[in-house]
Short mmCIF file of N, CA, C and O in Angstrom, two decimals:
data_model
loop_
_atom_site.label_atom_id
_atom_site.label_comp_id
_atom_site.label_asym_id
_atom_site.label_seq_id
_atom_site.Cartn_x
_atom_site.Cartn_y
_atom_site.Cartn_z
N UNK A 1 119.46 141.27 130.95
CA UNK A 1 120.69 141.02 130.30
C UNK A 1 121.17 139.54 130.51
O UNK A 1 121.67 138.94 129.59
N UNK A 2 120.82 139.02 131.67
CA UNK A 2 121.25 137.58 131.97
C UNK A 2 120.32 136.75 131.25
O UNK A 2 120.76 135.61 130.73
N UNK A 3 119.01 136.91 131.07
CA UNK A 3 118.05 136.07 130.50
C UNK A 3 118.37 135.79 129.01
O UNK A 3 118.50 134.73 128.51
N UNK A 4 118.67 136.97 128.18
CA UNK A 4 119.05 136.65 126.77
C UNK A 4 120.31 135.95 126.63
O UNK A 4 120.52 135.09 125.73
N UNK A 5 121.29 136.16 127.54
CA UNK A 5 122.55 135.46 127.44
C UNK A 5 122.35 133.94 127.79
O UNK A 5 122.87 133.09 127.09
N UNK A 6 121.42 133.64 128.77
CA UNK A 6 121.18 132.24 129.08
C UNK A 6 120.47 131.58 127.95
O UNK A 6 120.84 130.48 127.50
N UNK A 7 119.58 132.26 127.18
CA UNK A 7 118.81 131.65 126.09
C UNK A 7 119.82 131.37 124.96
O UNK A 7 119.81 130.22 124.34
N UNK A 8 120.71 132.37 124.73
CA UNK A 8 121.63 132.24 123.64
C UNK A 8 122.56 130.98 124.03
O UNK A 8 122.88 130.17 123.11
N UNK A 9 123.04 130.92 125.19
CA UNK A 9 123.94 129.84 125.55
C UNK A 9 123.20 128.47 125.54
O UNK A 9 123.84 127.47 124.94
N UNK A 10 121.92 128.38 125.85
CA UNK A 10 121.26 127.08 125.72
C UNK A 10 121.08 126.72 124.24
O UNK A 10 121.05 125.59 123.93
N UNK A 11 120.79 127.77 123.40
CA UNK A 11 120.60 127.54 121.95
C UNK A 11 121.90 127.02 121.30
O UNK A 11 121.91 126.07 120.50
N UNK A 12 123.04 127.59 121.71
CA UNK A 12 124.39 127.15 121.26
C UNK A 12 124.63 125.73 121.79
O UNK A 12 125.21 124.86 121.02
N UNK A 13 124.36 125.46 122.96
CA UNK A 13 124.64 124.16 123.54
C UNK A 13 123.76 123.15 122.81
O UNK A 13 124.27 121.93 122.58
N UNK A 14 122.49 123.35 122.53
CA UNK A 14 121.66 122.39 121.86
C UNK A 14 122.21 122.21 120.45
O UNK A 14 122.21 121.02 119.93
N UNK A 15 122.68 123.26 119.77
CA UNK A 15 123.10 123.10 118.27
C UNK A 15 124.38 122.24 118.38
O UNK A 15 124.64 121.39 117.42
N UNK A 16 125.26 122.54 119.34
CA UNK A 16 126.56 121.76 119.40
C UNK A 16 126.29 120.37 119.76
O UNK A 16 127.08 119.47 119.43
N UNK A 17 125.25 120.07 120.54
CA UNK A 17 124.96 118.63 120.99
C UNK A 17 124.40 117.79 119.81
O UNK A 17 124.12 116.70 120.00
N UNK A 18 124.04 118.43 118.66
CA UNK A 18 123.34 117.85 117.57
C UNK A 18 122.04 117.24 117.95
O UNK A 18 121.79 115.98 117.58
N UNK A 19 121.18 117.92 118.58
CA UNK A 19 119.89 117.43 118.97
C UNK A 19 119.01 117.33 117.63
O UNK A 19 118.96 118.21 116.93
N UNK A 20 118.33 116.21 117.46
CA UNK A 20 117.55 115.96 116.38
C UNK A 20 116.23 115.43 116.87
O UNK A 20 116.06 114.70 117.96
N UNK A 21 115.21 115.65 115.96
CA UNK A 21 113.95 115.12 116.30
C UNK A 21 113.55 113.96 115.44
O UNK A 21 112.38 113.59 115.32
N UNK A 22 114.49 113.41 114.65
CA UNK A 22 114.27 112.36 113.70
C UNK A 22 115.29 111.19 114.03
O UNK A 22 116.25 111.52 114.60
N UNK A 23 114.89 109.97 113.74
CA UNK A 23 115.76 108.94 113.94
C UNK A 23 117.04 108.90 113.05
O UNK A 23 117.10 109.53 111.90
N UNK A 24 117.98 108.24 113.41
CA UNK A 24 119.20 108.09 112.53
C UNK A 24 118.95 107.31 111.38
O UNK A 24 117.89 106.53 111.29
N UNK A 25 119.75 107.49 110.29
CA UNK A 25 119.34 106.96 108.95
C UNK A 25 119.33 105.38 109.16
O UNK A 25 120.16 104.77 109.69
N UNK A 26 118.12 104.79 108.64
CA UNK A 26 118.10 103.32 108.67
C UNK A 26 117.53 102.86 109.97
O UNK A 26 117.38 101.67 110.12
N UNK A 27 117.37 103.68 110.94
CA UNK A 27 116.94 103.19 112.26
C UNK A 27 115.38 103.15 112.37
O UNK A 27 114.93 102.80 113.51
N UNK A 28 114.70 103.58 111.47
CA UNK A 28 113.29 103.66 111.50
C UNK A 28 112.83 104.70 112.35
O UNK A 28 113.39 105.72 112.56
N UNK A 29 111.65 104.62 112.96
CA UNK A 29 111.06 105.57 113.74
C UNK A 29 110.08 104.93 114.73
O UNK A 29 110.15 103.63 114.99
N UNK A 30 109.12 105.66 115.21
CA UNK A 30 108.12 105.21 116.17
C UNK A 30 107.34 103.95 115.60
O UNK A 30 106.98 103.07 116.39
N UNK A 31 106.98 104.13 114.37
CA UNK A 31 106.28 102.96 113.77
C UNK A 31 107.04 101.68 113.64
O UNK A 31 106.37 100.59 113.67
N UNK A 32 108.32 101.71 113.67
CA UNK A 32 109.17 100.53 113.67
C UNK A 32 109.01 99.84 115.12
O UNK A 32 109.13 98.65 115.23
N UNK A 33 108.96 100.72 116.13
CA UNK A 33 108.89 100.19 117.48
C UNK A 33 107.62 99.82 117.96
O UNK A 33 107.37 98.80 118.62
N UNK A 34 106.57 100.48 117.58
CA UNK A 34 105.21 100.16 117.92
C UNK A 34 104.24 100.55 116.85
O UNK A 34 103.96 101.77 116.66
N UNK A 35 103.69 99.54 116.13
CA UNK A 35 102.79 100.04 115.02
C UNK A 35 101.46 100.49 115.61
O UNK A 35 101.13 100.10 116.73
N UNK A 36 100.82 101.37 114.85
CA UNK A 36 99.45 101.94 115.43
C UNK A 36 98.49 100.90 115.44
O UNK A 36 98.60 99.85 114.87
N UNK A 37 97.40 101.30 115.96
CA UNK A 37 96.18 100.40 115.98
C UNK A 37 95.67 100.21 114.65
O UNK A 37 95.96 100.99 113.72
N UNK A 38 94.93 99.16 114.44
CA UNK A 38 94.53 98.78 113.08
C UNK A 38 93.47 99.88 112.64
O UNK A 38 92.82 100.67 113.46
N UNK A 39 93.24 99.93 111.25
CA UNK A 39 92.43 101.08 110.72
C UNK A 39 90.97 100.79 111.24
O UNK A 39 90.51 99.58 111.45
N UNK A 40 90.26 101.82 111.42
CA UNK A 40 88.91 101.77 111.98
C UNK A 40 87.98 101.46 110.71
O UNK A 40 88.32 101.67 109.55
N UNK A 41 86.74 100.98 111.00
CA UNK A 41 85.86 100.53 109.92
C UNK A 41 85.46 101.71 109.01
O UNK A 41 85.29 101.52 107.78
N UNK A 42 85.35 102.91 109.45
CA UNK A 42 84.96 104.08 108.66
C UNK A 42 86.10 104.69 107.78
O UNK A 42 85.88 105.61 107.09
N UNK A 43 87.23 104.12 107.83
CA UNK A 43 88.42 104.61 107.04
C UNK A 43 88.25 104.33 105.60
O UNK A 43 87.23 103.62 105.14
N UNK A 44 89.06 104.94 104.74
CA UNK A 44 88.95 104.71 103.27
C UNK A 44 89.15 103.32 102.98
O UNK A 44 88.72 102.77 102.04
N UNK A 45 89.93 102.64 103.89
CA UNK A 45 90.20 101.11 103.63
C UNK A 45 88.97 100.34 103.55
O UNK A 45 88.75 99.58 102.69
N UNK A 46 88.03 100.49 104.52
CA UNK A 46 86.78 99.95 104.49
C UNK A 46 85.93 100.30 103.27
O UNK A 46 85.23 99.43 102.64
N UNK A 47 85.97 101.61 102.88
CA UNK A 47 85.13 101.97 101.66
C UNK A 47 85.75 101.37 100.40
O UNK A 47 85.12 100.96 99.43
N UNK A 48 87.11 101.26 100.31
CA UNK A 48 87.75 100.73 99.12
C UNK A 48 87.42 99.31 98.91
O UNK A 48 87.10 98.88 97.88
N UNK A 49 87.60 98.54 99.92
CA UNK A 49 87.30 97.04 99.86
C UNK A 49 85.71 96.70 100.03
O UNK A 49 85.39 95.65 99.71
N UNK A 50 85.00 97.58 100.60
CA UNK A 50 83.61 97.44 100.75
C UNK A 50 83.34 96.37 101.83
O UNK A 50 82.20 95.93 101.99
N UNK A 51 84.30 95.95 102.71
CA UNK A 51 84.03 94.94 103.58
C UNK A 51 84.47 95.37 105.04
O UNK A 51 84.42 94.51 105.90
N UNK A 52 84.97 96.53 105.17
CA UNK A 52 85.33 97.02 106.45
C UNK A 52 86.56 96.36 107.03
O UNK A 52 87.54 96.16 106.31
N UNK A 53 86.58 95.92 108.13
CA UNK A 53 87.76 95.38 108.89
C UNK A 53 88.07 93.90 108.47
O UNK A 53 89.26 93.42 108.71
N UNK A 54 87.16 93.24 107.83
CA UNK A 54 87.48 91.84 107.47
C UNK A 54 88.59 91.66 106.52
O UNK A 54 89.47 90.77 106.66
N UNK A 55 88.74 92.59 105.61
CA UNK A 55 89.93 92.45 104.71
C UNK A 55 91.20 92.67 105.35
O UNK A 55 92.25 92.05 105.14
N UNK A 56 91.22 93.74 106.24
CA UNK A 56 92.42 94.06 107.05
C UNK A 56 92.74 92.79 107.98
O UNK A 56 93.94 92.43 108.02
N UNK A 57 91.77 92.20 108.55
CA UNK A 57 91.97 91.06 109.37
C UNK A 57 92.54 89.86 108.61
O UNK A 57 93.46 89.19 109.10
N UNK A 58 92.14 89.67 107.47
CA UNK A 58 92.59 88.71 106.56
C UNK A 58 94.06 88.83 106.21
O UNK A 58 94.80 87.85 106.35
N UNK A 59 94.44 90.04 105.89
CA UNK A 59 95.83 90.25 105.54
C UNK A 59 96.62 90.11 106.76
O UNK A 59 97.73 89.62 106.61
N UNK A 60 96.14 90.63 107.90
CA UNK A 60 96.97 90.55 109.09
C UNK A 60 97.22 89.06 109.57
O UNK A 60 98.22 88.67 110.00
N UNK A 61 96.09 88.25 109.36
CA UNK A 61 96.26 86.79 109.62
C UNK A 61 97.24 86.17 108.71
O UNK A 61 98.09 85.27 109.15
N UNK A 62 97.27 86.50 107.47
CA UNK A 62 98.18 85.98 106.54
C UNK A 62 99.66 86.34 106.92
O UNK A 62 100.60 85.63 106.86
N UNK A 63 99.76 87.59 107.39
CA UNK A 63 101.03 88.06 107.85
C UNK A 63 101.52 87.19 109.06
O UNK A 63 102.71 86.98 109.11
N UNK A 64 100.65 87.01 109.94
CA UNK A 64 101.03 86.25 111.13
C UNK A 64 101.53 84.78 110.66
O UNK A 64 102.39 84.21 111.30
N UNK A 65 100.79 84.33 109.74
CA UNK A 65 101.15 82.78 109.35
C UNK A 65 102.55 82.87 108.66
O UNK A 65 103.33 81.92 108.80
N UNK A 66 102.88 83.94 107.88
CA UNK A 66 104.18 83.88 107.34
C UNK A 66 105.29 84.18 108.31
O UNK A 66 106.34 83.57 108.28
N UNK A 67 104.80 84.98 109.43
CA UNK A 67 105.79 85.11 110.50
C UNK A 67 106.14 83.77 111.18
O UNK A 67 107.24 83.46 111.43
N UNK A 68 105.09 82.94 111.36
CA UNK A 68 105.30 81.62 111.97
C UNK A 68 106.14 80.74 111.06
O UNK A 68 106.96 79.99 111.62
N UNK A 69 105.89 80.87 109.74
CA UNK A 69 106.67 79.96 108.84
C UNK A 69 108.14 80.29 108.87
O UNK A 69 109.05 79.44 108.84
N UNK A 70 108.39 81.68 108.97
CA UNK A 70 109.75 82.01 108.99
C UNK A 70 110.47 81.61 110.30
O UNK A 70 111.56 81.16 110.31
N UNK A 71 109.64 81.72 111.40
CA UNK A 71 110.29 81.22 112.62
C UNK A 71 110.52 79.77 112.68
O UNK A 71 111.51 79.30 113.33
N UNK A 72 109.65 79.02 112.00
CA UNK A 72 109.87 77.53 111.93
C UNK A 72 111.13 77.27 111.10
O UNK A 72 111.90 76.33 111.51
N UNK A 73 111.40 78.03 110.02
CA UNK A 73 112.54 77.87 109.16
C UNK A 73 113.79 78.20 110.07
O UNK A 73 114.85 77.47 109.93
N UNK A 74 113.75 79.25 110.89
CA UNK A 74 114.88 79.65 111.75
C UNK A 74 115.22 78.42 112.80
O UNK A 74 116.25 78.13 112.97
N UNK A 75 114.11 77.87 113.23
CA UNK A 75 114.31 76.87 114.24
C UNK A 75 114.84 75.61 113.61
O UNK A 75 115.65 74.78 114.13
N UNK A 76 114.69 75.46 112.27
CA UNK A 76 115.28 74.27 111.51
C UNK A 76 116.70 74.55 111.04
O UNK A 76 117.31 73.63 110.54
N UNK A 77 117.17 75.73 111.33
CA UNK A 77 118.52 76.12 111.00
C UNK A 77 118.79 77.04 109.77
O UNK A 77 119.84 77.25 109.39
N UNK A 78 117.69 77.73 109.29
CA UNK A 78 117.79 78.61 108.19
C UNK A 78 118.71 79.79 108.46
O UNK A 78 119.42 80.33 107.62
N UNK A 79 118.74 80.26 109.77
CA UNK A 79 119.51 81.48 110.19
C UNK A 79 121.04 81.02 110.06
O UNK A 79 121.85 81.95 109.72
N UNK A 80 121.33 79.79 110.30
CA UNK A 80 122.78 79.35 110.19
C UNK A 80 123.13 79.06 108.76
O UNK A 80 124.19 79.33 108.26
N UNK A 81 122.27 78.38 108.02
CA UNK A 81 122.55 77.88 106.70
C UNK A 81 122.25 78.88 105.58
O UNK A 81 122.90 78.96 104.56
N UNK A 82 121.22 79.77 105.82
CA UNK A 82 120.90 80.75 104.81
C UNK A 82 120.56 82.10 105.46
O UNK A 82 119.45 82.67 105.42
N UNK A 83 121.65 82.74 105.98
CA UNK A 83 121.50 83.95 106.72
C UNK A 83 120.92 85.09 105.94
O UNK A 83 120.19 85.77 106.36
N UNK A 84 121.47 85.31 104.75
CA UNK A 84 121.02 86.45 103.89
C UNK A 84 119.52 86.28 103.55
O UNK A 84 118.81 87.27 103.46
N UNK A 85 119.10 85.05 103.27
CA UNK A 85 117.58 84.79 102.99
C UNK A 85 116.87 85.25 104.21
O UNK A 85 115.69 85.80 104.00
N UNK A 86 117.23 84.88 105.38
CA UNK A 86 116.50 85.19 106.62
C UNK A 86 116.38 86.71 106.86
O UNK A 86 115.28 87.26 107.11
N UNK A 87 117.55 87.36 106.65
CA UNK A 87 117.55 88.84 106.76
C UNK A 87 116.71 89.46 105.74
O UNK A 87 115.80 90.39 106.07
N UNK A 88 116.62 89.04 104.51
CA UNK A 88 115.74 89.55 103.51
C UNK A 88 114.26 89.32 103.82
O UNK A 88 113.37 90.15 103.61
N UNK A 89 113.98 88.12 104.29
CA UNK A 89 112.62 87.77 104.66
C UNK A 89 112.15 88.62 105.93
O UNK A 89 111.04 89.12 105.81
N UNK A 90 112.99 88.94 106.80
CA UNK A 90 112.58 89.78 107.97
C UNK A 90 112.43 91.24 107.47
O UNK A 90 111.50 91.91 108.01
N UNK A 91 113.22 91.76 106.58
CA UNK A 91 113.07 93.01 106.05
C UNK A 91 111.62 93.12 105.24
O UNK A 91 110.96 94.07 105.26
N UNK A 92 111.32 92.04 104.53
CA UNK A 92 110.02 92.02 103.89
C UNK A 92 108.90 91.91 104.85
O UNK A 92 107.85 92.59 104.63
N UNK A 93 109.05 91.32 106.03
CA UNK A 93 108.09 91.34 107.00
C UNK A 93 107.86 92.66 107.54
O UNK A 93 106.73 93.08 107.74
N UNK A 94 108.89 93.41 107.85
CA UNK A 94 108.75 94.86 108.35
C UNK A 94 107.95 95.68 107.29
O UNK A 94 107.19 96.51 107.60
N UNK A 95 108.35 95.48 106.07
CA UNK A 95 107.74 96.22 104.91
C UNK A 95 106.19 95.91 104.94
O UNK A 95 105.41 96.85 104.64
N UNK A 96 105.83 94.64 105.12
CA UNK A 96 104.43 94.31 105.11
C UNK A 96 103.68 94.91 106.34
O UNK A 96 102.58 95.52 106.17
N UNK A 97 104.30 94.97 107.47
CA UNK A 97 103.70 95.63 108.54
C UNK A 97 103.48 97.12 108.30
O UNK A 97 102.41 97.71 108.58
N UNK A 98 104.53 97.70 107.74
CA UNK A 98 104.33 99.21 107.47
C UNK A 98 103.24 99.38 106.47
O UNK A 98 102.56 100.41 106.60
N UNK A 99 103.26 98.63 105.44
CA UNK A 99 102.19 98.78 104.46
C UNK A 99 100.77 98.62 104.94
O UNK A 99 99.84 99.34 104.74
N UNK A 100 100.62 97.53 105.87
CA UNK A 100 99.32 97.17 106.42
C UNK A 100 98.95 98.24 107.43
O UNK A 100 97.81 98.71 107.23
N UNK A 101 99.69 98.74 108.28
CA UNK A 101 99.37 99.70 109.16
C UNK A 101 99.32 101.14 108.54
O UNK A 101 98.71 102.04 109.09
N UNK A 102 99.91 101.29 107.46
CA UNK A 102 100.02 102.58 106.79
C UNK A 102 98.82 102.70 105.81
O UNK A 102 98.71 103.72 105.18
N UNK A 103 97.95 101.83 105.76
CA UNK A 103 96.79 101.98 104.97
C UNK A 103 97.03 101.56 103.51
O UNK A 103 96.36 102.13 102.49
N UNK A 104 97.98 100.71 103.15
CA UNK A 104 98.31 100.36 101.80
C UNK A 104 98.05 98.81 101.74
O UNK A 104 98.96 98.09 101.52
N UNK A 105 96.82 98.43 101.66
CA UNK A 105 96.52 97.00 101.68
C UNK A 105 97.01 96.27 100.35
O UNK A 105 97.40 95.07 100.51
N UNK A 106 96.88 96.88 99.22
CA UNK A 106 97.36 96.19 97.99
C UNK A 106 98.97 95.97 98.03
O UNK A 106 99.33 94.98 97.64
N UNK A 107 99.64 96.94 98.57
CA UNK A 107 101.13 96.76 98.72
C UNK A 107 101.38 95.57 99.70
O UNK A 107 102.22 94.75 99.43
N UNK A 108 100.67 95.59 100.83
CA UNK A 108 100.71 94.49 101.77
C UNK A 108 100.58 93.16 101.20
O UNK A 108 101.24 92.23 101.39
N UNK A 109 99.35 93.10 100.38
CA UNK A 109 98.93 91.76 99.74
C UNK A 109 100.02 91.34 98.78
O UNK A 109 100.41 90.15 98.69
N UNK A 110 100.63 92.32 97.90
CA UNK A 110 101.66 91.93 96.99
C UNK A 110 102.89 91.48 97.72
O UNK A 110 103.57 90.37 97.30
N UNK A 111 103.24 92.01 98.74
CA UNK A 111 104.48 91.75 99.55
C UNK A 111 104.20 90.34 100.23
O UNK A 111 105.24 89.59 100.39
N UNK A 112 103.04 90.05 100.59
CA UNK A 112 102.78 88.79 101.24
C UNK A 112 102.84 87.63 100.28
O UNK A 112 103.39 86.59 100.53
N UNK A 113 102.42 87.88 99.00
CA UNK A 113 102.61 86.81 97.95
C UNK A 113 104.12 86.60 97.72
O UNK A 113 104.54 85.50 97.63
N UNK A 114 104.80 87.69 97.64
CA UNK A 114 106.35 87.58 97.35
C UNK A 114 106.98 86.85 98.56
O UNK A 114 107.80 86.04 98.33
N UNK A 115 106.70 87.24 99.83
CA UNK A 115 107.24 86.62 100.94
C UNK A 115 106.94 85.00 101.03
O UNK A 115 107.80 84.36 101.30
N UNK A 116 105.68 84.71 100.74
CA UNK A 116 105.27 83.27 100.84
C UNK A 116 106.14 82.55 99.73
O UNK A 116 106.57 81.32 100.03
N UNK A 117 106.24 83.02 98.52
CA UNK A 117 107.08 82.36 97.59
C UNK A 117 108.52 82.23 98.00
O UNK A 117 109.10 81.13 97.84
N UNK A 118 109.15 83.23 98.53
CA UNK A 118 110.48 83.24 99.08
C UNK A 118 110.58 82.26 100.27
O UNK A 118 111.60 81.55 100.33
N UNK A 119 109.69 82.24 101.09
CA UNK A 119 109.75 81.25 102.10
C UNK A 119 109.67 79.76 101.66
O UNK A 119 110.32 78.93 102.18
N UNK A 120 108.83 79.52 100.67
CA UNK A 120 108.84 78.19 100.06
C UNK A 120 110.18 77.82 99.53
O UNK A 120 110.53 76.70 99.61
N UNK A 121 110.69 78.87 98.67
CA UNK A 121 111.99 78.54 98.16
C UNK A 121 113.03 78.25 99.27
O UNK A 121 113.98 77.50 99.09
N UNK A 122 112.98 79.08 100.34
CA UNK A 122 114.03 78.97 101.38
C UNK A 122 113.85 77.56 101.97
O UNK A 122 114.82 76.91 102.33
N UNK A 123 112.61 77.02 102.13
CA UNK A 123 112.33 75.70 102.68
C UNK A 123 112.97 74.64 101.73
O UNK A 123 113.67 73.75 102.27
N UNK A 124 112.77 74.78 100.49
CA UNK A 124 113.46 73.74 99.54
C UNK A 124 114.88 73.92 99.56
O UNK A 124 115.58 72.87 99.62
N UNK A 125 115.43 75.04 99.57
CA UNK A 125 116.90 75.16 99.73
C UNK A 125 117.52 74.62 100.94
O UNK A 125 118.46 73.88 100.93
N UNK A 126 116.87 74.90 102.01
CA UNK A 126 117.20 74.45 103.37
C UNK A 126 117.20 72.90 103.37
O UNK A 126 118.11 72.19 103.88
N UNK A 127 116.12 72.32 102.96
CA UNK A 127 116.00 70.81 102.87
C UNK A 127 117.10 70.17 102.05
O UNK A 127 117.71 69.22 102.37
N UNK A 128 117.42 70.82 100.86
CA UNK A 128 118.52 70.36 99.92
C UNK A 128 119.91 70.42 100.59
O UNK A 128 120.61 69.45 100.61
N UNK A 129 120.08 71.58 101.19
CA UNK A 129 121.34 71.84 101.76
C UNK A 129 121.60 70.78 102.97
O UNK A 129 122.75 70.22 103.14
N UNK A 130 120.64 70.74 103.83
CA UNK A 130 120.81 69.84 104.96
C UNK A 130 120.81 68.34 104.57
O UNK A 130 121.53 67.54 105.08
N UNK A 131 120.04 67.96 103.45
CA UNK A 131 120.09 66.61 103.07
C UNK A 131 121.41 66.12 102.48
O UNK A 131 121.95 65.09 102.65
N UNK A 132 122.17 67.17 101.80
CA UNK A 132 123.53 66.87 101.32
C UNK A 132 124.66 67.15 102.34
O UNK A 132 125.76 66.94 101.99
N UNK A 133 124.29 67.52 103.48
CA UNK A 133 125.31 67.74 104.56
C UNK A 133 126.16 69.01 104.42
O UNK A 133 127.21 69.10 104.93
N UNK A 134 125.74 69.97 103.52
CA UNK A 134 126.47 71.16 103.31
C UNK A 134 126.36 72.07 104.42
O UNK A 134 127.26 72.96 104.52
N UNK A 135 125.33 71.97 105.22
CA UNK A 135 125.19 72.87 106.43
C UNK A 135 124.66 72.04 107.54
O UNK A 135 123.73 71.45 107.51
N UNK A 136 125.49 71.88 108.63
CA UNK A 136 125.15 71.08 109.73
C UNK A 136 124.88 72.05 110.86
O UNK A 136 125.58 72.81 111.35
N UNK A 137 123.54 72.01 111.37
CA UNK A 137 123.13 72.86 112.45
C UNK A 137 123.49 72.21 113.79
O UNK A 137 123.61 70.90 113.82
N UNK A 138 123.55 72.87 114.88
CA UNK A 138 123.91 72.27 116.19
C UNK A 138 122.96 71.13 116.61
O UNK A 138 123.27 70.09 117.08
N UNK A 139 121.65 71.29 116.13
CA UNK A 139 120.59 70.14 116.48
C UNK A 139 120.91 68.98 115.62
O UNK A 139 120.88 67.83 116.12
N UNK A 140 121.34 69.16 114.36
CA UNK A 140 121.70 68.06 113.62
C UNK A 140 123.01 67.29 114.09
O UNK A 140 123.11 66.12 114.14
N UNK A 141 123.95 68.07 114.53
CA UNK A 141 125.16 67.56 114.96
C UNK A 141 124.96 66.77 116.28
O UNK A 141 125.44 65.68 116.56
N UNK A 142 124.04 67.25 117.18
CA UNK A 142 123.66 66.62 118.41
C UNK A 142 123.03 65.26 118.21
O UNK A 142 123.18 64.26 118.81
N UNK A 143 122.10 65.24 117.04
CA UNK A 143 121.45 64.04 116.75
C UNK A 143 122.34 63.04 116.22
O UNK A 143 122.29 61.87 116.38
N UNK A 144 123.39 63.45 115.41
CA UNK A 144 124.30 62.57 114.88
C UNK A 144 125.29 61.92 115.96
O UNK A 144 125.63 60.84 115.95
N UNK A 145 125.52 62.78 117.00
CA UNK A 145 126.38 62.25 118.01
C UNK A 145 125.57 61.29 118.80
O UNK A 145 126.12 60.21 119.22
N UNK A 146 124.40 61.56 119.15
CA UNK A 146 123.45 60.64 120.01
C UNK A 146 123.18 59.33 119.18
O UNK A 146 123.26 58.25 119.69
N UNK A 147 122.91 59.53 117.85
CA UNK A 147 122.71 58.33 117.03
C UNK A 147 123.95 57.47 116.74
O UNK A 147 123.85 56.31 116.60
N UNK A 148 125.07 58.22 116.67
CA UNK A 148 126.28 57.40 116.33
C UNK A 148 126.98 56.92 117.60
O UNK A 148 127.85 56.12 117.51
N UNK A 149 126.56 57.27 118.83
CA UNK A 149 127.27 56.79 120.00
C UNK A 149 126.82 55.54 120.47
O UNK A 149 127.23 54.41 120.64
#
């Protein structure tokens, strides 16, 4: 008699505590926190491209290059001058990682092309904005104070 009542009580307590086994909406999941290992040579990816891991490695290398380009833009002040563009680029980076690790190489390649174009546009806009003094980053302000003093 006590065991069924205890099980019922635990069930009600869990239901009222709103226990879930899925992440909150928009919070991603385990793949967002830790991407899986790269696809193995015998996967469909290798058969599709006929080159095994070399195509995956090339896409991953291009992804890393775009990551470095975005971080260089952030260091130049893009996060302060063009915050929405930086957020959109980071979302695109996450999408590329998901496509790459999810076995969707063509989607990853298309997103890489789009991201490279957007980063180039962001570089042009940042250069224009900073050249016209429309956005002054702390580094630029420090250089003006040192140069003007």
